PDB file of C-alpha atoms in Angstrom:
ATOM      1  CA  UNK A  80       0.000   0.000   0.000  1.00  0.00           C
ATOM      2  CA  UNK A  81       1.337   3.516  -0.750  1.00  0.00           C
ATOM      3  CA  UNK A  82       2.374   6.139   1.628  1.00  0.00           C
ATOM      4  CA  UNK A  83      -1.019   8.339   0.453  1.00  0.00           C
ATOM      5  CA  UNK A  84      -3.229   5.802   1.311  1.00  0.00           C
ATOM      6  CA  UNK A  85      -4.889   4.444   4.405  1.00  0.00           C
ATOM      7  CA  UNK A  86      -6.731   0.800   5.390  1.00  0.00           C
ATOM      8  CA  UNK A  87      -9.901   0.898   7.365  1.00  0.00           C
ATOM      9  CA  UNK A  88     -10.523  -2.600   8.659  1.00  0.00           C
ATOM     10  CA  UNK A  89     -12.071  -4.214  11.148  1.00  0.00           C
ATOM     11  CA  UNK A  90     -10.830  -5.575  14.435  1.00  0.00           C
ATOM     12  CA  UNK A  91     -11.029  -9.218  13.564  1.00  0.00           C
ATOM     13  CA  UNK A  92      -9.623  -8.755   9.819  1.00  0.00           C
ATOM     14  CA  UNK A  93      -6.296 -10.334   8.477  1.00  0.00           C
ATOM     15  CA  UNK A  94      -3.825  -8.200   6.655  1.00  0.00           C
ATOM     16  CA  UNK A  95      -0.438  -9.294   5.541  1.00  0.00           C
ATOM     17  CA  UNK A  96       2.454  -6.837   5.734  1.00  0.00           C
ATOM     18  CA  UNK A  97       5.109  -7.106   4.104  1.00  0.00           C
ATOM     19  CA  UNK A  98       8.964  -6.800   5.349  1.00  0.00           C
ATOM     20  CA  UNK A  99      10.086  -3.089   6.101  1.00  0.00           C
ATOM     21  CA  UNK A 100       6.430  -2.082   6.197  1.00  0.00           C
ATOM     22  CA  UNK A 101       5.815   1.129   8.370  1.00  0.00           C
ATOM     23  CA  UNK A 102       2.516   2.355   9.969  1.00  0.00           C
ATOM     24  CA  UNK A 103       0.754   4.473  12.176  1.00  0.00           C
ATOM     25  CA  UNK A 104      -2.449   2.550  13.590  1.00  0.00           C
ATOM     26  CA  UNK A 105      -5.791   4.136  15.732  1.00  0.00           C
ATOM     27  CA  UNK A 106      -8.365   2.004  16.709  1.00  0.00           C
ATOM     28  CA  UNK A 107     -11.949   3.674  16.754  1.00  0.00           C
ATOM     29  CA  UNK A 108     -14.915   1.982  18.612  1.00  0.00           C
ATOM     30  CA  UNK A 109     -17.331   0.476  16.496  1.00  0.00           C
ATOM     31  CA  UNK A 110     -20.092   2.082  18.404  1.00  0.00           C
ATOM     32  CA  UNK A 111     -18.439   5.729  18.594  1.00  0.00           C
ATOM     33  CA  UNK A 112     -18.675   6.049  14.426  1.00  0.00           C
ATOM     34  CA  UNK A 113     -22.605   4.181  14.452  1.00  0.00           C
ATOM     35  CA  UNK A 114     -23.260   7.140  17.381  1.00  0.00           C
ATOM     36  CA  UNK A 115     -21.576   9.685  14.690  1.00  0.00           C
ATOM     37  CA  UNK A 116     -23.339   8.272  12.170  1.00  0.00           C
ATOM     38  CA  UNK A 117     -26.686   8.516  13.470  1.00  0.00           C
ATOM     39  CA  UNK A 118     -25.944  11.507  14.525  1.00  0.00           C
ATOM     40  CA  UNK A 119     -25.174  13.022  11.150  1.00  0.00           C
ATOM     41  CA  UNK A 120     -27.973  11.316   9.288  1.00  0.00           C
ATOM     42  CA  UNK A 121     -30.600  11.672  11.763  1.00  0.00           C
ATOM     43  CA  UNK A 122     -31.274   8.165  10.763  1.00  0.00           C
ATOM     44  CA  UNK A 123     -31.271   5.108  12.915  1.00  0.00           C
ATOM     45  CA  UNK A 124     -28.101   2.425  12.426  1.00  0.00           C
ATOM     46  CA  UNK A 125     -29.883  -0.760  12.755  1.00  0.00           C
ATOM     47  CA  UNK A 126     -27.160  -2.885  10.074  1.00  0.00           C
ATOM     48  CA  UNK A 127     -23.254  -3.273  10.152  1.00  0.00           C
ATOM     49  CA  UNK A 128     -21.345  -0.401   9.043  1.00  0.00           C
ATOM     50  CA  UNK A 129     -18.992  -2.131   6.218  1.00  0.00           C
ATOM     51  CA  UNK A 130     -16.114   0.357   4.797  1.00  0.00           C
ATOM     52  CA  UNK A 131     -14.482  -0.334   1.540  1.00  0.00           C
ATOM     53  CA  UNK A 132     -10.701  -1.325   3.124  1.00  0.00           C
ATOM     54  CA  UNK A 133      -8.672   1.337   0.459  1.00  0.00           C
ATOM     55  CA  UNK A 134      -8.793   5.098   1.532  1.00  0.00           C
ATOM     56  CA  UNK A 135      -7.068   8.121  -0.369  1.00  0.00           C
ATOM     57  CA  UNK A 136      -5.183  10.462   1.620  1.00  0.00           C
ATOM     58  CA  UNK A 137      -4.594  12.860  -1.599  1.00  0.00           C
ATOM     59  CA  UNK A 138      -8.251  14.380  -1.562  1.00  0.00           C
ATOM     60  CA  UNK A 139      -9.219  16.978   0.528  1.00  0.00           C
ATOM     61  CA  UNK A 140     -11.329  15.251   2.774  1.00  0.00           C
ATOM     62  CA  UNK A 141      -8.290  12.239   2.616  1.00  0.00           C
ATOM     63  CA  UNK A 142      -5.698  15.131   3.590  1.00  0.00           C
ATOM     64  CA  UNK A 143      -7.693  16.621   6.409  1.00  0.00           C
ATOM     65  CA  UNK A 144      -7.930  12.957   7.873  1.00  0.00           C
ATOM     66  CA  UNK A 145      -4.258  12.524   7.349  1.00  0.00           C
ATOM     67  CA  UNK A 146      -3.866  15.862   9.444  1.00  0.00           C
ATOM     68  CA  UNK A 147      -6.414  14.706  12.253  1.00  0.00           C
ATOM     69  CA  UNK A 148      -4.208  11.222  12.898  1.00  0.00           C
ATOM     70  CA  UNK A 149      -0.684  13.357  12.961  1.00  0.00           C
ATOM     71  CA  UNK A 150      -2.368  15.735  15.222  1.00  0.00           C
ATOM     72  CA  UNK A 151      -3.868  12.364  17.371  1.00  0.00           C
ATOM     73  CA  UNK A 152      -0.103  10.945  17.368  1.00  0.00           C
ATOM     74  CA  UNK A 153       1.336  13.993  18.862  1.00  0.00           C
ATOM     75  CA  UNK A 154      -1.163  14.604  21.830  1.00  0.00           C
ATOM     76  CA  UNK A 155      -0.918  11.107  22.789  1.00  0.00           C
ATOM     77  CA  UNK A 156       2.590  11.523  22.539  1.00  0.00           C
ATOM     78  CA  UNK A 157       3.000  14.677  24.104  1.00  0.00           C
ATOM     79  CA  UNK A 158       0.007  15.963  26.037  1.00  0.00           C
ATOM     80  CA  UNK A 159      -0.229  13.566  29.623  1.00  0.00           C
ATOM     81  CA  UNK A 160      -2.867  14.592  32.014  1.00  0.00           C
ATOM     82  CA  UNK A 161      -6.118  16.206  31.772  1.00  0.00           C
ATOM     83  CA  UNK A 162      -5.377  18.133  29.294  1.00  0.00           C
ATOM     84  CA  UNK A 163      -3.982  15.501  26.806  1.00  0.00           C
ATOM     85  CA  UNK A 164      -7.557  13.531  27.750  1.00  0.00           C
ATOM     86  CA  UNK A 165      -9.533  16.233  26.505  1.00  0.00           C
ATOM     87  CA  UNK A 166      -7.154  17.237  23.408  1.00  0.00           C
ATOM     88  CA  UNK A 167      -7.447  13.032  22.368  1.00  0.00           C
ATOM     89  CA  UNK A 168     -11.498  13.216  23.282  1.00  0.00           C
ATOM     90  CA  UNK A 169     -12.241  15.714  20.780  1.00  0.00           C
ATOM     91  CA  UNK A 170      -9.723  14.544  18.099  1.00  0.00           C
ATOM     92  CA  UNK A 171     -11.335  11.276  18.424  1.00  0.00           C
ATOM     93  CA  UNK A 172     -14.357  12.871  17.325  1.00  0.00           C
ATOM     94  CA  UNK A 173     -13.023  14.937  14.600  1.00  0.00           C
ATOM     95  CA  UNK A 174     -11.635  11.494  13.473  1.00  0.00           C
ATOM     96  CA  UNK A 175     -15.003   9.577  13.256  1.00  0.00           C
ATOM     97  CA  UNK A 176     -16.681  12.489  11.214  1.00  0.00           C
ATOM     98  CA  UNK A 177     -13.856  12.768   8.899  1.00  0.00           C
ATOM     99  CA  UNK A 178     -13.662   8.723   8.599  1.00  0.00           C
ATOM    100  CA  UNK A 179     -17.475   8.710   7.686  1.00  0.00           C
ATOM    101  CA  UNK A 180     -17.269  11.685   5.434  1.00  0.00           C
ATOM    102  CA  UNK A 181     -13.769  10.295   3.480  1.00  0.00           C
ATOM    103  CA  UNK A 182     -14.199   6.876   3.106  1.00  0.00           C
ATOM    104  CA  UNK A 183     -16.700   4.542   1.221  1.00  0.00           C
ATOM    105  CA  UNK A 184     -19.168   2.552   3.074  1.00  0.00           C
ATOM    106  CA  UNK A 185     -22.698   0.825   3.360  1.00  0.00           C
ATOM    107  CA  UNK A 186     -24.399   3.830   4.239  1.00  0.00           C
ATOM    108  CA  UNK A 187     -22.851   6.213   2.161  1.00  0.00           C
ATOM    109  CA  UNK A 188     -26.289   6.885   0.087  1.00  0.00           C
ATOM    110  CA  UNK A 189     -27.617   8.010   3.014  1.00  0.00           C
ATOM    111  CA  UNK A 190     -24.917  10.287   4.166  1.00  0.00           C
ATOM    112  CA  UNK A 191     -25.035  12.138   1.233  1.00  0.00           C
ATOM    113  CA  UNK A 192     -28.315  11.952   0.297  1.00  0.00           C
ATOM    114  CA  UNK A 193     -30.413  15.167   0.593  1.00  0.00           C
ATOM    115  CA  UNK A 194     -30.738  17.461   3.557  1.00  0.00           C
ATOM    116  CA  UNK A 195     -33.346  18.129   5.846  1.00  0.00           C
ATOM    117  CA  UNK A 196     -34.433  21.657   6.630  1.00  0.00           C
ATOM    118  CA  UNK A 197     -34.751  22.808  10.381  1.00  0.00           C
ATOM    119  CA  UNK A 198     -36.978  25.490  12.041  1.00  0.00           C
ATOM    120  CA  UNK A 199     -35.321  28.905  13.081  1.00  0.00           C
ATOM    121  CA  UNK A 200     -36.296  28.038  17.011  1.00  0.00           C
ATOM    122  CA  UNK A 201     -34.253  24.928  16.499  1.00  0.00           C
ATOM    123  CA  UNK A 202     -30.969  27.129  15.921  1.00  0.00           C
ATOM    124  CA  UNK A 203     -31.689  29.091  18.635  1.00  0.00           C
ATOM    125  CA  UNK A 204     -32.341  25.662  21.028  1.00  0.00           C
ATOM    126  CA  UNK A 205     -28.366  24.773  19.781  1.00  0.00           C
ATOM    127  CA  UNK A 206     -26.883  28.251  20.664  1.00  0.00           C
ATOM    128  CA  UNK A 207     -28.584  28.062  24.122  1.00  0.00           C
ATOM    129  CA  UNK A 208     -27.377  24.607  24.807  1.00  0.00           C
ATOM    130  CA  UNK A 209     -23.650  25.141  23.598  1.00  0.00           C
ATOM    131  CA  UNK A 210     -23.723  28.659  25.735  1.00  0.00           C
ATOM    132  CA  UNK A 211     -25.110  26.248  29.194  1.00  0.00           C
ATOM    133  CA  UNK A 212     -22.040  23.219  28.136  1.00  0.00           C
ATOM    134  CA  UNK A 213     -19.304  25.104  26.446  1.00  0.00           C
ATOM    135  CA  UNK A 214     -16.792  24.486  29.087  1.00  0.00           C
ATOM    136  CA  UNK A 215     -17.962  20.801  28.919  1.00  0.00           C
ATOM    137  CA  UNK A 216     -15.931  18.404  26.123  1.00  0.00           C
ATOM    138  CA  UNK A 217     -19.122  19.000  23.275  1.00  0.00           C
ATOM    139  CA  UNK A 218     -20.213  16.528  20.854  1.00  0.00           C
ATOM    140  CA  UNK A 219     -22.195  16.629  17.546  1.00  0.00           C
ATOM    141  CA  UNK A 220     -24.218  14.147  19.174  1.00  0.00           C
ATOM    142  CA  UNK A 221     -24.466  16.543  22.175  1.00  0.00           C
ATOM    143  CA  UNK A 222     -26.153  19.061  19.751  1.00  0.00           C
ATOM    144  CA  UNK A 223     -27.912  16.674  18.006  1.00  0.00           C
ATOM    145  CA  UNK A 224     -29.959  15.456  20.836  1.00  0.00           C
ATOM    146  CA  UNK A 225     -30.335  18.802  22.371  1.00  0.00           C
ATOM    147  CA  UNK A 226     -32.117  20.160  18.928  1.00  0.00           C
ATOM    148  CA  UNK A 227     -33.537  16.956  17.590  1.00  0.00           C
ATOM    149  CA  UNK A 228     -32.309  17.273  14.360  1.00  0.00           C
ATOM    150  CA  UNK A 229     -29.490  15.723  11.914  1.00  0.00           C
ATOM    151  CA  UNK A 230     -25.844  16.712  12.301  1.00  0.00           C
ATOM    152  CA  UNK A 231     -25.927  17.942   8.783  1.00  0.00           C
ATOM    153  CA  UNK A 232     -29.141  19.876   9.315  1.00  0.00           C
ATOM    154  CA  UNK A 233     -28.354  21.868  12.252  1.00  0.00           C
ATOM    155  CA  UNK A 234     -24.709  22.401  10.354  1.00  0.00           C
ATOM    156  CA  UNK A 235     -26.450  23.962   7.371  1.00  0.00           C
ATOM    157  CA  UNK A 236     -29.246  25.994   9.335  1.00  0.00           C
ATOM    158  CA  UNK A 237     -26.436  27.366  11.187  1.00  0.00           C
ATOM    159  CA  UNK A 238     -24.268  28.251   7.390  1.00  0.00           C
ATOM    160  CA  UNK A 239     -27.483  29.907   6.365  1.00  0.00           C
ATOM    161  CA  UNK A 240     -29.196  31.592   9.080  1.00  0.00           C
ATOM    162  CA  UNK A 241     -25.992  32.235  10.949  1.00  0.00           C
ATOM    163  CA  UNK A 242     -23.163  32.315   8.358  1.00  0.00           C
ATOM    164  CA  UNK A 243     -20.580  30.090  10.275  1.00  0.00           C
ATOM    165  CA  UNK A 244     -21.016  26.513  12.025  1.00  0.00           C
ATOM    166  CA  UNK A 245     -22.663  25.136  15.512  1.00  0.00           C
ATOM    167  CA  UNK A 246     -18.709  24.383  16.774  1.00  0.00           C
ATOM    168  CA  UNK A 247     -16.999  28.039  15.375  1.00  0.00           C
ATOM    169  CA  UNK A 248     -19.835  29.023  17.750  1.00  0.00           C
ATOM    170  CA  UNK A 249     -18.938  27.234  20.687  1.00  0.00           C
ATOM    171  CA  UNK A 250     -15.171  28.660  20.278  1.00  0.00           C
ATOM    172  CA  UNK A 251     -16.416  31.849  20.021  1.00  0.00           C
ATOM    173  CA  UNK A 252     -18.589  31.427  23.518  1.00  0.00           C
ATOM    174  CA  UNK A 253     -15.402  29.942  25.262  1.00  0.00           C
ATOM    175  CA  UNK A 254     -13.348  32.670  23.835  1.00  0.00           C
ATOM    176  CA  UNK A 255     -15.590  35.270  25.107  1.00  0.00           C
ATOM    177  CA  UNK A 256     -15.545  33.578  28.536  1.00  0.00           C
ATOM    178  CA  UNK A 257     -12.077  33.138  28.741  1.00  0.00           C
ATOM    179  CA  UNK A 258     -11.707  37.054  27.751  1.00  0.00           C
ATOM    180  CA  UNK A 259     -13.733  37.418  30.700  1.00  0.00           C
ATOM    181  CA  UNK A 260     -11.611  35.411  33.026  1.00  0.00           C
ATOM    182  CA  UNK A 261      -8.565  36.950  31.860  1.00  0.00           C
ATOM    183  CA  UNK A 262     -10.514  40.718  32.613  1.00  0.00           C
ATOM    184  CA  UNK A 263     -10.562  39.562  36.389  1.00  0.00           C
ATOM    185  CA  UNK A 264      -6.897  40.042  36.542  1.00  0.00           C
ATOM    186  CA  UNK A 265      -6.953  37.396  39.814  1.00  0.00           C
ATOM    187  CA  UNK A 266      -3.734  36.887  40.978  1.00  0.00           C
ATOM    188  CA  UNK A 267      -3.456  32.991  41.281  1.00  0.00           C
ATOM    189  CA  UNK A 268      -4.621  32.660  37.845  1.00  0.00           C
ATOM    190  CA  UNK A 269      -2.850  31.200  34.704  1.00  0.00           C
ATOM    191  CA  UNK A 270      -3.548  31.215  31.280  1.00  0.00           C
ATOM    192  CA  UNK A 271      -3.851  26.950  31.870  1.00  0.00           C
ATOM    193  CA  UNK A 272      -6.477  27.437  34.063  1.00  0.00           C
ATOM    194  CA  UNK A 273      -8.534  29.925  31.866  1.00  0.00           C
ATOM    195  CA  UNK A 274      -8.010  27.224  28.935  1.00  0.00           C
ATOM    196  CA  UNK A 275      -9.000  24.266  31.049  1.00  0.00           C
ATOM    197  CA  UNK A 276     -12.289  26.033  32.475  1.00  0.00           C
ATOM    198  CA  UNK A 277     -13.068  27.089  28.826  1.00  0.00           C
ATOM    199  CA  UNK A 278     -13.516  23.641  26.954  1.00  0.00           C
ATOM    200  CA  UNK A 279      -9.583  23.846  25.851  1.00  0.00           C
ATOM    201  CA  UNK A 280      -7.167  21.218  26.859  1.00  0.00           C
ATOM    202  CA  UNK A 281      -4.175  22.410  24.134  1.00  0.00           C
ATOM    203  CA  UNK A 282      -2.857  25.215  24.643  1.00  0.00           C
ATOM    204  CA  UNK A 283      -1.486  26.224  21.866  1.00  0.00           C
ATOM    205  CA  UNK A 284      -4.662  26.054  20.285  1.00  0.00           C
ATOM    206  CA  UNK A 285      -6.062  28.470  22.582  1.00  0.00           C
ATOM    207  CA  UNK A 286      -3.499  31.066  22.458  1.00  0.00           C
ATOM    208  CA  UNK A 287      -3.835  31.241  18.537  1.00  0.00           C
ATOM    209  CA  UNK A 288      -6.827  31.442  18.764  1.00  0.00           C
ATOM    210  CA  UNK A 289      -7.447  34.067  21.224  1.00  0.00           C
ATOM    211  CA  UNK A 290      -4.966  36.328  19.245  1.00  0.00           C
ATOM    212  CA  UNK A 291      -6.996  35.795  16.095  1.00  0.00           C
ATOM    213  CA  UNK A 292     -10.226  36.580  18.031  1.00  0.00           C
ATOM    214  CA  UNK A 293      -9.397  39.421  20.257  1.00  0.00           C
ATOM    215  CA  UNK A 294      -5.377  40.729  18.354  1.00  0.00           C
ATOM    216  CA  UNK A 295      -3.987  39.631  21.691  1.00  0.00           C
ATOM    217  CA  UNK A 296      -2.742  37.017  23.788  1.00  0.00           C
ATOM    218  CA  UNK A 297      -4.651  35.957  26.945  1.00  0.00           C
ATOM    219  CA  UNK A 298      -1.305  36.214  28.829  1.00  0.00           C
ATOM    220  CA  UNK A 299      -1.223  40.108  27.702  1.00  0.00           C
ATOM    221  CA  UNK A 300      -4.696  40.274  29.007  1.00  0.00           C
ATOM    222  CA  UNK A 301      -4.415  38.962  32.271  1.00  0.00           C
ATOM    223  CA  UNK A 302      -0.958  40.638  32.700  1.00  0.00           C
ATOM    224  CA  UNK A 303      -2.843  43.771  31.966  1.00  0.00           C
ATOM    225  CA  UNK A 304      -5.223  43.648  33.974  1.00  0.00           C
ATOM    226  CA  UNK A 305      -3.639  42.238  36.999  1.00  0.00           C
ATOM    227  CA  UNK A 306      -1.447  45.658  37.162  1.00  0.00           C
ATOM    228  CA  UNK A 307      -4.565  47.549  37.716  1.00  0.00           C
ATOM    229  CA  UNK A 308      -5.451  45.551  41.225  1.00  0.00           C
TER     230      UNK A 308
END
């Protein structure tokens, strides 16, 4: 198998590798991507889900998955601790949308078959609930259940009633909450404890994107305002 392409098999399967062959393995629940799935079709999973083994890590979708496993490598690598639990929770998610969205499988018809419309109050039932859990580790299923709708209807209702997506919405609530916490200017507080409270476990991540959100860092922030107490 080539370096740009990926095998999605099942636990039980038998592959032969040959000598000198290299790879980077993650096992995913089978019950995590039927949960994802039924969460994105708004359908129920009664059958097996059965992927076509061959995946293609040169397409877009393939090359987003490809960045999703490096970035599950290094936090399992690198990130012990709470915050490396939380970091490898939501990966794992991104990973079991992208698998379902990238590769080919049994209920592929279905997945991109057409898309249900959702009532206005709906959207509004999803910002309330991600504003009351956004320091919690959110789900699509999370959202899904709290609205009552398909994954991929509460995603578009969001693109056109909103103009951006159910999750750039919770970042923006926990970046407007950790703005907050940085205001307070508390003296015993760090810019890993604002993250943590705030649904972020990598730090990194939350630094870039505070800057991008507010044109400064929340270390600037809480320096900032610590000098005034």
């Amino acid at each position: 198998m080539a370096p740009t392409m990926a095998c999605v098999s099942s636990a039980d399967a038998k592959i032969d590798f040959h000598q000198g062959f290299q790879q980077f393995a993650w096992r995913v629940p089978v019950a995590m991507l039927t949960r994802k799935l039924a969460a994105l079709t708004g359908e129920a999973i009664d059958g097996p889900l059965n992927f076509t083994a061959a995946l293609d890590l040169q397409t877009p979708n393939g090359r987003a998955l490809r960045e999703i496993l490096s970035n599950l490598a290094n936090a399992a690598n690198n990130l012990p601790g709470p915050a490396g639990r939380l970091v490898l929770a939501e990966l794992e998610q991104a990973l079991t949308t992208s698998l379902l969205v990238t590769g080919t499988h049994n209920y592929r018809p279905i997945l991109d078959g057409p898309v249900r419309g959702i009532a206005p109050w709906q959207v509004r039932r999803a910002e309330d609930f991600i504003e009351a859990h956004a320091d919690d580790p959110l789900t699509v299923e999370d959202i899904v259940t709290a609205t009552g709708a398909s994954a991929r209807s509460v995603f578009r209702a969001f693109a056109e009633h909103r103009g951006y997506s159910p999750m750039e919405f919770l970042k923006r609530t926990r970046l407007k909450r950790a703005r907050l916490m940085a205001e307070s200017g508390l003296p015993a507080l760090t810019v890993t404890e604002i993250a943590l409270s705030c649904g972020y476990g990598d730090l990194s991540r939350f630094s870039k994107d505070f800057l991008a959100a507010f044109g400064e860092t929340p270390s600037t922030v809480l320096r900032r305002h610590r000098s005034v107490y």
